[in-house]
Amino acid sequence: MKYRLAEAMKECMRHSPVEKITVKEITETCGTTRQTFYRNFQDKYDLVNWYFDKILLESFEHMGEGKTVREGLVNKFHYIEKEKLFFKAAFKNDDQNNLRDHDFHLILKFYTERIEQKSGRTMSVHLRFLLEMYCQGSVYMTVQWVFGRIEGTPEQLAESLIAAMPEELAGVFKELELL
């Protein structure tokens, strides 16, 4: 049901920005009820974030099995490319529970877990600062790419983001064989 609702949301996004789409429109497009919608999601932004999680998890699923940050980023950007309409509409929204913030927290958590698992220790406050700054910049540049404000292939964008990584953070990623 969640995937059916996500497909309905994507269909609605073809015609309207996220902030103008109602739960009623989503359920009518899906052929279900509001009750079913609210059994699965808190609101339309929860649906957008859930769908994004699925895409992000798919794109990073093998990274913990020895793949690199570059490979994870390239996979993520290929998924985004396939779902460009969804991401363009979702990234336009700055309301509550928005995708940009959600993406930041998800990526920060993902990298934090990888660093702490591989190193066997909690990150320092300083390293956490560098990682947060990098993740914010990564989300910002991803949004710019989705909107066509910067050009490049998924591979080129991944390379640019890696090149922009703070030197100390890149050193940690290399040491842990994540880069």
mmCIF file with all atom_site columns, C-alpha atoms in Angstrom:
data_model
loop_
_atom_site.group_PDB
_atom_site.id
_atom_site.type_symbol
_atom_site.label_atom_id
_atom_site.label_alt_id
_atom_site.label_comp_id
_atom_site.label_asym_id
_atom_site.label_entity_id
_atom_site.label_seq_id
_atom_site.pdbx_PDB_ins_code
_atom_site.Cartn_x
_atom_site.Cartn_y
_atom_site.Cartn_z
_atom_site.occupancy
_atom_site.B_iso_or_equiv
_atom_site.pdbx_formal_charge
_atom_site.auth_seq_id
_atom_site.auth_comp_id
_atom_site.auth_asym_id
_atom_site.auth_atom_id
_atom_site.pdbx_PDB_model_num
ATOM 1   C CA . MET A 1 1   ? 0.000  0.000  0.000   1.00 0.00 ? 1   MET A CA 1
ATOM 2   C CA . LYS A 1 2   ? 2.815  2.408  0.845   1.00 0.00 ? 2   LYS A CA 1
ATOM 3   C CA . TYR A 1 3   ? 4.292  1.993  -2.633  1.00 0.00 ? 3   TYR A CA 1
ATOM 4   C CA . ARG A 1 4   ? 0.871  2.532  -4.224  1.00 0.00 ? 4   ARG A CA 1
ATOM 5   C CA . LEU A 1 5   ? 0.472  5.752  -2.251  1.00 0.00 ? 5   LEU A CA 1
ATOM 6   C CA . ALA A 1 6   ? 3.979  6.827  -3.301  1.00 0.00 ? 6   ALA A CA 1
ATOM 7   C CA . GLU A 1 7   ? 3.127  6.205  -6.958  1.00 0.00 ? 7   GLU A CA 1
ATOM 8   C CA . ALA A 1 8   ? -0.054 8.259  -6.523  1.00 0.00 ? 8   ALA A CA 1
ATOM 9   C CA . MET A 1 9   ? 1.965  11.069 -4.925  1.00 0.00 ? 9   MET A CA 1
ATOM 10  C CA . LYS A 1 10  ? 4.418  11.001 -7.829  1.00 0.00 ? 10  LYS A CA 1
ATOM 11  C CA . GLU A 1 11  ? 1.494  11.205 -10.251 1.00 0.00 ? 11  GLU A CA 1
ATOM 12  C CA . CYS A 1 12  ? 0.091  14.220 -8.378  1.00 0.00 ? 12  CYS A CA 1
ATOM 13  C CA . MET A 1 13  ? 3.552  15.826 -8.460  1.00 0.00 ? 13  MET A CA 1
ATOM 14  C CA . ARG A 1 14  ? 3.416  15.838 -12.253 1.00 0.00 ? 14  ARG A CA 1
ATOM 15  C CA . HIS A 1 15  ? 0.703  18.487 -12.064 1.00 0.00 ? 15  HIS A CA 1
ATOM 16  C CA . SER A 1 16  ? 1.175  20.326 -8.752  1.00 0.00 ? 16  SER A CA 1
ATOM 17  C CA . PRO A 1 17  ? 3.903  21.335 -6.305  1.00 0.00 ? 17  PRO A CA 1
ATOM 18  C CA . VAL A 1 18  ? 4.017  19.268 -3.098  1.00 0.00 ? 18  VAL A CA 1
ATOM 19  C CA . GLU A 1 19  ? 2.656  22.068 -0.922  1.00 0.00 ? 19  GLU A CA 1
ATOM 20  C CA . LYS A 1 20  ? -0.521 22.251 -3.042  1.00 0.00 ? 20  LYS A CA 1
ATOM 21  C CA . ILE A 1 21  ? -1.191 18.497 -3.146  1.00 0.00 ? 21  ILE A CA 1
ATOM 22  C CA . THR A 1 22  ? -3.793 17.306 -0.660  1.00 0.00 ? 22  THR A CA 1
ATOM 23  C CA . VAL A 1 23  ? -4.166 13.919 0.992   1.00 0.00 ? 23  VAL A CA 1
ATOM 24  C CA . LYS A 1 24  ? -7.558 13.739 -0.708  1.00 0.00 ? 24  LYS A CA 1
ATOM 25  C CA . GLU A 1 25  ? -5.908 14.069 -4.144  1.00 0.00 ? 25  GLU A CA 1
ATOM 26  C CA . ILE A 1 26  ? -3.366 11.374 -3.274  1.00 0.00 ? 26  ILE A CA 1
ATOM 27  C CA . THR A 1 27  ? -6.024 8.933  -2.061  1.00 0.00 ? 27  THR A CA 1
ATOM 28  C CA . GLU A 1 28  ? -8.292 9.594  -5.054  1.00 0.00 ? 28  GLU A CA 1
ATOM 29  C CA . THR A 1 29  ? -5.380 9.024  -7.446  1.00 0.00 ? 29  THR A CA 1
ATOM 30  C CA . CYS A 1 30  ? -4.500 5.844  -5.561  1.00 0.00 ? 30  CYS A CA 1
ATOM 31  C CA . GLY A 1 31  ? -8.082 4.648  -5.320  1.00 0.00 ? 31  GLY A CA 1
ATOM 32  C CA . THR A 1 32  ? -8.017 4.296  -1.555  1.00 0.00 ? 32  THR A CA 1
ATOM 33  C CA . THR A 1 33  ? -9.317 6.132  1.508   1.00 0.00 ? 33  THR A CA 1
ATOM 34  C CA . ARG A 1 34  ? -7.915 8.860  3.749   1.00 0.00 ? 34  ARG A CA 1
ATOM 35  C CA . GLN A 1 35  ? -8.099 6.368  6.608   1.00 0.00 ? 35  GLN A CA 1
ATOM 36  C CA . THR A 1 36  ? -5.772 4.025  4.724   1.00 0.00 ? 36  THR A CA 1
ATOM 37  C CA . PHE A 1 37  ? -3.425 6.920  4.027   1.00 0.00 ? 37  PHE A CA 1
ATOM 38  C CA . TYR A 1 38  ? -3.265 7.919  7.694   1.00 0.00 ? 38  TYR A CA 1
ATOM 39  C CA . ARG A 1 39  ? -2.728 4.307  8.758   1.00 0.00 ? 39  ARG A CA 1
ATOM 40  C CA . ASN A 1 40  ? 0.491  4.431  6.756   1.00 0.00 ? 40  ASN A CA 1
ATOM 41  C CA . PHE A 1 41  ? 1.693  8.042  6.983   1.00 0.00 ? 41  PHE A CA 1
ATOM 42  C CA . GLN A 1 42  ? 1.387  11.064 9.284   1.00 0.00 ? 42  GLN A CA 1
ATOM 43  C CA . ASP A 1 43  ? 1.078  13.495 6.375   1.00 0.00 ? 43  ASP A CA 1
ATOM 44  C CA . LYS A 1 44  ? 2.131  13.959 2.752   1.00 0.00 ? 44  LYS A CA 1
ATOM 45  C CA . TYR A 1 45  ? 5.656  14.944 3.816   1.00 0.00 ? 45  TYR A CA 1
ATOM 46  C CA . ASP A 1 46  ? 5.987  11.719 5.779   1.00 0.00 ? 46  ASP A CA 1
ATOM 47  C CA . LEU A 1 47  ? 5.094  9.894  2.546   1.00 0.00 ? 47  LEU A CA 1
ATOM 48  C CA . VAL A 1 48  ? 7.713  11.858 0.575   1.00 0.00 ? 48  VAL A CA 1
ATOM 49  C CA . ASN A 1 49  ? 10.358 11.148 3.225   1.00 0.00 ? 49  ASN A CA 1
ATOM 50  C CA . TRP A 1 50  ? 9.425  7.450  3.382   1.00 0.00 ? 50  TRP A CA 1
ATOM 51  C CA . TYR A 1 51  ? 9.807  7.142  -0.382  1.00 0.00 ? 51  TYR A CA 1
ATOM 52  C CA . PHE A 1 52  ? 13.112 8.995  -0.275  1.00 0.00 ? 52  PHE A CA 1
ATOM 53  C CA . ASP A 1 53  ? 14.335 6.621  2.468   1.00 0.00 ? 53  ASP A CA 1
ATOM 54  C CA . LYS A 1 54  ? 13.580 3.650  0.238   1.00 0.00 ? 54  LYS A CA 1
ATOM 55  C CA . ILE A 1 55  ? 15.520 5.169  -2.636  1.00 0.00 ? 55  ILE A CA 1
ATOM 56  C CA . LEU A 1 56  ? 18.420 6.207  -0.417  1.00 0.00 ? 56  LEU A CA 1
ATOM 57  C CA . LEU A 1 57  ? 18.607 2.832  1.321   1.00 0.00 ? 57  LEU A CA 1
ATOM 58  C CA . GLU A 1 58  ? 18.666 1.081  -2.048  1.00 0.00 ? 58  GLU A CA 1
ATOM 59  C CA . SER A 1 59  ? 21.408 3.363  -3.296  1.00 0.00 ? 59  SER A CA 1
ATOM 60  C CA . PHE A 1 60  ? 23.593 2.844  -0.217  1.00 0.00 ? 60  PHE A CA 1
ATOM 61  C CA . GLU A 1 61  ? 22.691 -0.764 0.634   1.00 0.00 ? 61  GLU A CA 1
ATOM 62  C CA . HIS A 1 62  ? 26.012 -2.242 -0.472  1.00 0.00 ? 62  HIS A CA 1
ATOM 63  C CA . MET A 1 63  ? 28.236 0.489  0.925   1.00 0.00 ? 63  MET A CA 1
ATOM 64  C CA . GLY A 1 64  ? 28.587 -1.292 4.258   1.00 0.00 ? 64  GLY A CA 1
ATOM 65  C CA . GLU A 1 65  ? 29.895 -4.336 2.400   1.00 0.00 ? 65  GLU A CA 1
ATOM 66  C CA . GLY A 1 66  ? 33.189 -2.717 1.478   1.00 0.00 ? 66  GLY A CA 1
ATOM 67  C CA . LYS A 1 67  ? 32.080 -0.325 -1.243  1.00 0.00 ? 67  LYS A CA 1
ATOM 68  C CA . THR A 1 68  ? 33.315 3.248  -1.189  1.00 0.00 ? 68  THR A CA 1
ATOM 69  C CA . VAL A 1 69  ? 31.694 6.606  -0.547  1.00 0.00 ? 69  VAL A CA 1
ATOM 70  C CA . ARG A 1 70  ? 32.121 7.334  -4.261  1.00 0.00 ? 70  ARG A CA 1
ATOM 71  C CA . GLU A 1 71  ? 30.189 4.207  -5.267  1.00 0.00 ? 71  GLU A CA 1
ATOM 72  C CA . GLY A 1 72  ? 27.453 5.001  -2.761  1.00 0.00 ? 72  GLY A CA 1
ATOM 73  C CA . LEU A 1 73  ? 27.145 8.569  -4.060  1.00 0.00 ? 73  LEU A CA 1
ATOM 74  C CA . VAL A 1 74  ? 27.096 7.458  -7.698  1.00 0.00 ? 74  VAL A CA 1
ATOM 75  C CA . ASN A 1 75  ? 24.343 4.938  -6.904  1.00 0.00 ? 75  ASN A CA 1
ATOM 76  C CA . LYS A 1 76  ? 22.351 7.576  -5.041  1.00 0.00 ? 76  LYS A CA 1
ATOM 77  C CA . PHE A 1 77  ? 22.637 10.057 -7.927  1.00 0.00 ? 77  PHE A CA 1
ATOM 78  C CA . HIS A 1 78  ? 21.583 7.424  -10.473 1.00 0.00 ? 78  HIS A CA 1
ATOM 79  C CA . TYR A 1 79  ? 18.466 6.733  -8.384  1.00 0.00 ? 79  TYR A CA 1
ATOM 80  C CA . ILE A 1 80  ? 17.791 10.448 -8.132  1.00 0.00 ? 80  ILE A CA 1
ATOM 81  C CA . GLU A 1 81  ? 18.201 10.771 -11.890 1.00 0.00 ? 81  GLU A CA 1
ATOM 82  C CA . LYS A 1 82  ? 15.625 8.027  -12.463 1.00 0.00 ? 82  LYS A CA 1
ATOM 83  C CA . GLU A 1 83  ? 13.199 9.782  -10.106 1.00 0.00 ? 83  GLU A CA 1
ATOM 84  C CA . LYS A 1 84  ? 14.058 13.359 -11.098 1.00 0.00 ? 84  LYS A CA 1
ATOM 85  C CA . LEU A 1 85  ? 10.447 14.548 -11.245 1.00 0.00 ? 85  LEU A CA 1
ATOM 86  C CA . PHE A 1 86  ? 9.866  13.330 -7.690  1.00 0.00 ? 86  PHE A CA 1
ATOM 87  C CA . PHE A 1 87  ? 13.032 14.953 -6.365  1.00 0.00 ? 87  PHE A CA 1
ATOM 88  C CA . LYS A 1 88  ? 12.481 18.238 -8.191  1.00 0.00 ? 88  LYS A CA 1
ATOM 89  C CA . ALA A 1 89  ? 9.024  18.575 -6.666  1.00 0.00 ? 89  ALA A CA 1
ATOM 90  C CA . ALA A 1 90  ? 10.062 17.326 -3.227  1.00 0.00 ? 90  ALA A CA 1
ATOM 91  C CA . PHE A 1 91  ? 13.167 19.521 -2.944  1.00 0.00 ? 91  PHE A CA 1
ATOM 92  C CA . LYS A 1 92  ? 11.126 22.643 -3.784  1.00 0.00 ? 92  LYS A CA 1
ATOM 93  C CA . ASN A 1 93  ? 9.286  22.320 -0.492  1.00 0.00 ? 93  ASN A CA 1
ATOM 94  C CA . ASP A 1 94  ? 10.693 24.057 2.585   1.00 0.00 ? 94  ASP A CA 1
ATOM 95  C CA . ASP A 1 95  ? 7.726  23.343 4.871   1.00 0.00 ? 95  ASP A CA 1
ATOM 96  C CA . GLN A 1 96  ? 7.654  21.076 7.908   1.00 0.00 ? 96  GLN A CA 1
ATOM 97  C CA . ASN A 1 97  ? 9.248  17.663 7.612   1.00 0.00 ? 97  ASN A CA 1
ATOM 98  C CA . ASN A 1 98  ? 10.922 18.668 4.321   1.00 0.00 ? 98  ASN A CA 1
ATOM 99  C CA . LEU A 1 99  ? 13.118 16.417 2.213   1.00 0.00 ? 99  LEU A CA 1
ATOM 100 C CA . ARG A 1 100 ? 16.269 18.559 2.426   1.00 0.00 ? 100 ARG A CA 1
ATOM 101 C CA . ASP A 1 101 ? 16.384 18.300 6.218   1.00 0.00 ? 101 ASP A CA 1
ATOM 102 C CA . HIS A 1 102 ? 15.442 14.650 6.084   1.00 0.00 ? 102 HIS A CA 1
ATOM 103 C CA . ASP A 1 103 ? 18.198 13.919 3.539   1.00 0.00 ? 103 ASP A CA 1
ATOM 104 C CA . PHE A 1 104 ? 20.745 15.716 5.733   1.00 0.00 ? 104 PHE A CA 1
ATOM 105 C CA . HIS A 1 105 ? 19.831 13.733 8.858   1.00 0.00 ? 105 HIS A CA 1
ATOM 106 C CA . LEU A 1 106 ? 19.773 10.435 6.990   1.00 0.00 ? 106 LEU A CA 1
ATOM 107 C CA . ILE A 1 107 ? 23.169 10.997 5.361   1.00 0.00 ? 107 ILE A CA 1
ATOM 108 C CA . LEU A 1 108 ? 24.713 12.260 8.602   1.00 0.00 ? 108 LEU A CA 1
ATOM 109 C CA . LYS A 1 109 ? 23.446 9.182  10.444  1.00 0.00 ? 109 LYS A CA 1
ATOM 110 C CA . PHE A 1 110 ? 24.670 6.882  7.671   1.00 0.00 ? 110 PHE A CA 1
ATOM 111 C CA . TYR A 1 111 ? 28.217 8.302  7.645   1.00 0.00 ? 111 TYR A CA 1
ATOM 112 C CA . THR A 1 112 ? 28.372 8.555  11.453  1.00 0.00 ? 112 THR A CA 1
ATOM 113 C CA . GLU A 1 113 ? 27.461 4.877  11.800  1.00 0.00 ? 113 GLU A CA 1
ATOM 114 C CA . ARG A 1 114 ? 30.033 3.823  9.184   1.00 0.00 ? 114 ARG A CA 1
ATOM 115 C CA . ILE A 1 115 ? 32.809 5.855  10.786  1.00 0.00 ? 115 ILE A CA 1
ATOM 116 C CA . GLU A 1 116 ? 32.008 4.668  14.310  1.00 0.00 ? 116 GLU A CA 1
ATOM 117 C CA . GLN A 1 117 ? 31.568 1.018  13.283  1.00 0.00 ? 117 GLN A CA 1
ATOM 118 C CA . LYS A 1 118 ? 34.816 0.907  11.306  1.00 0.00 ? 118 LYS A CA 1
ATOM 119 C CA . SER A 1 119 ? 36.848 2.860  13.879  1.00 0.00 ? 119 SER A CA 1
ATOM 120 C CA . GLY A 1 120 ? 35.315 1.219  16.944  1.00 0.00 ? 120 GLY A CA 1
ATOM 121 C CA . ARG A 1 121 ? 34.952 4.569  18.710  1.00 0.00 ? 121 ARG A CA 1
ATOM 122 C CA . THR A 1 122 ? 32.631 7.553  18.979  1.00 0.00 ? 122 THR A CA 1
ATOM 123 C CA . MET A 1 123 ? 33.442 10.464 16.698  1.00 0.00 ? 123 MET A CA 1
ATOM 124 C CA . SER A 1 124 ? 35.079 13.515 18.220  1.00 0.00 ? 124 SER A CA 1
ATOM 125 C CA . VAL A 1 125 ? 33.108 16.759 18.396  1.00 0.00 ? 125 VAL A CA 1
ATOM 126 C CA . HIS A 1 126 ? 35.479 18.269 15.822  1.00 0.00 ? 126 HIS A CA 1
ATOM 127 C CA . LEU A 1 127 ? 35.066 15.405 13.357  1.00 0.00 ? 127 LEU A CA 1
ATOM 128 C CA . ARG A 1 128 ? 31.297 15.549 13.824  1.00 0.00 ? 128 ARG A CA 1
ATOM 129 C CA . PHE A 1 129 ? 31.425 19.267 12.963  1.00 0.00 ? 129 PHE A CA 1
ATOM 130 C CA . LEU A 1 130 ? 33.329 18.523 9.742   1.00 0.00 ? 130 LEU A CA 1
ATOM 131 C CA . LEU A 1 131 ? 30.936 15.724 8.840   1.00 0.00 ? 131 LEU A CA 1
ATOM 132 C CA . GLU A 1 132 ? 27.852 17.895 9.447   1.00 0.00 ? 132 GLU A CA 1
ATOM 133 C CA . MET A 1 133 ? 29.312 20.685 7.334   1.00 0.00 ? 133 MET A CA 1
ATOM 134 C CA . TYR A 1 134 ? 30.137 18.226 4.553   1.00 0.00 ? 134 TYR A CA 1
ATOM 135 C CA . CYS A 1 135 ? 26.677 16.632 4.644   1.00 0.00 ? 135 CYS A CA 1
ATOM 136 C CA . GLN A 1 136 ? 24.947 20.052 4.517   1.00 0.00 ? 136 GLN A CA 1
ATOM 137 C CA . GLY A 1 137 ? 27.060 21.019 1.515   1.00 0.00 ? 137 GLY A CA 1
ATOM 138 C CA . SER A 1 138 ? 26.407 17.667 -0.132  1.00 0.00 ? 138 SER A CA 1
ATOM 139 C CA . VAL A 1 139 ? 22.637 18.068 0.203   1.00 0.00 ? 139 VAL A CA 1
ATOM 140 C CA . TYR A 1 140 ? 22.804 21.647 -1.082  1.00 0.00 ? 140 TYR A CA 1
ATOM 141 C CA . MET A 1 141 ? 24.822 20.649 -4.154  1.00 0.00 ? 141 MET A CA 1
ATOM 142 C CA . THR A 1 142 ? 22.542 17.671 -4.803  1.00 0.00 ? 142 THR A CA 1
ATOM 143 C CA . VAL A 1 143 ? 19.548 20.022 -4.822  1.00 0.00 ? 143 VAL A CA 1
ATOM 144 C CA . GLN A 1 144 ? 21.375 22.375 -7.198  1.00 0.00 ? 144 GLN A CA 1
ATOM 145 C CA . TRP A 1 145 ? 22.065 19.414 -9.504  1.00 0.00 ? 145 TRP A CA 1
ATOM 146 C CA . VAL A 1 146 ? 18.443 18.229 -9.387  1.00 0.00 ? 146 VAL A CA 1
ATOM 147 C CA . PHE A 1 147 ? 17.250 21.719 -10.377 1.00 0.00 ? 147 PHE A CA 1
ATOM 148 C CA . GLY A 1 148 ? 19.766 21.853 -13.237 1.00 0.00 ? 148 GLY A CA 1
ATOM 149 C CA . ARG A 1 149 ? 21.749 24.716 -11.702 1.00 0.00 ? 149 ARG A CA 1
ATOM 150 C CA . ILE A 1 150 ? 24.900 22.643 -11.977 1.00 0.00 ? 150 ILE A CA 1
ATOM 151 C CA . GLU A 1 151 ? 25.519 20.096 -14.680 1.00 0.00 ? 151 GLU A CA 1
ATOM 152 C CA . GLY A 1 152 ? 27.222 16.753 -14.719 1.00 0.00 ? 152 GLY A CA 1
ATOM 153 C CA . THR A 1 153 ? 26.739 13.037 -14.620 1.00 0.00 ? 153 THR A CA 1
ATOM 154 C CA . PRO A 1 154 ? 26.198 11.178 -11.355 1.00 0.00 ? 154 PRO A CA 1
ATOM 155 C CA . GLU A 1 155 ? 29.868 10.175 -11.532 1.00 0.00 ? 155 GLU A CA 1
ATOM 156 C CA . GLN A 1 156 ? 31.017 13.777 -12.008 1.00 0.00 ? 156 GLN A CA 1
ATOM 157 C CA . LEU A 1 157 ? 28.864 15.019 -9.134  1.00 0.00 ? 157 LEU A CA 1
ATOM 158 C CA . ALA A 1 158 ? 30.203 12.276 -6.856  1.00 0.00 ? 158 ALA A CA 1
ATOM 159 C CA . GLU A 1 159 ? 33.792 13.199 -7.773  1.00 0.00 ? 159 GLU A CA 1
ATOM 160 C CA . SER A 1 160 ? 33.102 16.891 -7.116  1.00 0.00 ? 160 SER A CA 1
ATOM 161 C CA . LEU A 1 161 ? 31.591 16.158 -3.700  1.00 0.00 ? 161 LEU A CA 1
ATOM 162 C CA . ILE A 1 162 ? 34.527 13.960 -2.746  1.00 0.00 ? 162 ILE A CA 1
ATOM 163 C CA . ALA A 1 163 ? 37.007 16.604 -3.910  1.00 0.00 ? 163 ALA A CA 1
ATOM 164 C CA . ALA A 1 164 ? 35.188 19.185 -1.761  1.00 0.00 ? 164 ALA A CA 1
ATOM 165 C CA . MET A 1 165 ? 35.391 17.036 1.381   1.00 0.00 ? 165 MET A CA 1
ATOM 166 C CA . PRO A 1 166 ? 37.409 18.674 4.191   1.00 0.00 ? 166 PRO A CA 1
ATOM 167 C CA . GLU A 1 167 ? 40.935 17.226 4.140   1.00 0.00 ? 167 GLU A CA 1
ATOM 168 C CA . GLU A 1 168 ? 40.774 15.922 7.710   1.00 0.00 ? 168 GLU A CA 1
ATOM 169 C CA . LEU A 1 169 ? 37.457 14.155 7.055   1.00 0.00 ? 169 LEU A CA 1
ATOM 170 C CA . ALA A 1 170 ? 38.783 12.686 3.797   1.00 0.00 ? 170 ALA A CA 1
ATOM 171 C CA . GLY A 1 171 ? 41.779 11.376 5.758   1.00 0.00 ? 171 GLY A CA 1
ATOM 172 C CA . VAL A 1 172 ? 39.461 9.567  8.185   1.00 0.00 ? 172 VAL A CA 1
ATOM 173 C CA . PHE A 1 173 ? 37.447 8.080  5.306   1.00 0.00 ? 173 PHE A CA 1
ATOM 174 C CA . LYS A 1 174 ? 40.674 6.888  3.623   1.00 0.00 ? 174 LYS A CA 1
ATOM 175 C CA . GLU A 1 175 ? 42.046 5.459  6.864   1.00 0.00 ? 175 GLU A CA 1
ATOM 176 C CA . LEU A 1 176 ? 38.829 3.491  7.354   1.00 0.00 ? 176 LEU A CA 1
ATOM 177 C CA . GLU A 1 177 ? 38.845 2.392  3.687   1.00 0.00 ? 177 GLU A CA 1
ATOM 178 C CA . LEU A 1 178 ? 35.579 4.180  2.954   1.00 0.00 ? 178 LEU A CA 1
ATOM 179 C CA . LEU A 1 179 ? 37.041 6.495  0.313   1.00 0.00 ? 179 LEU A CA 1
#
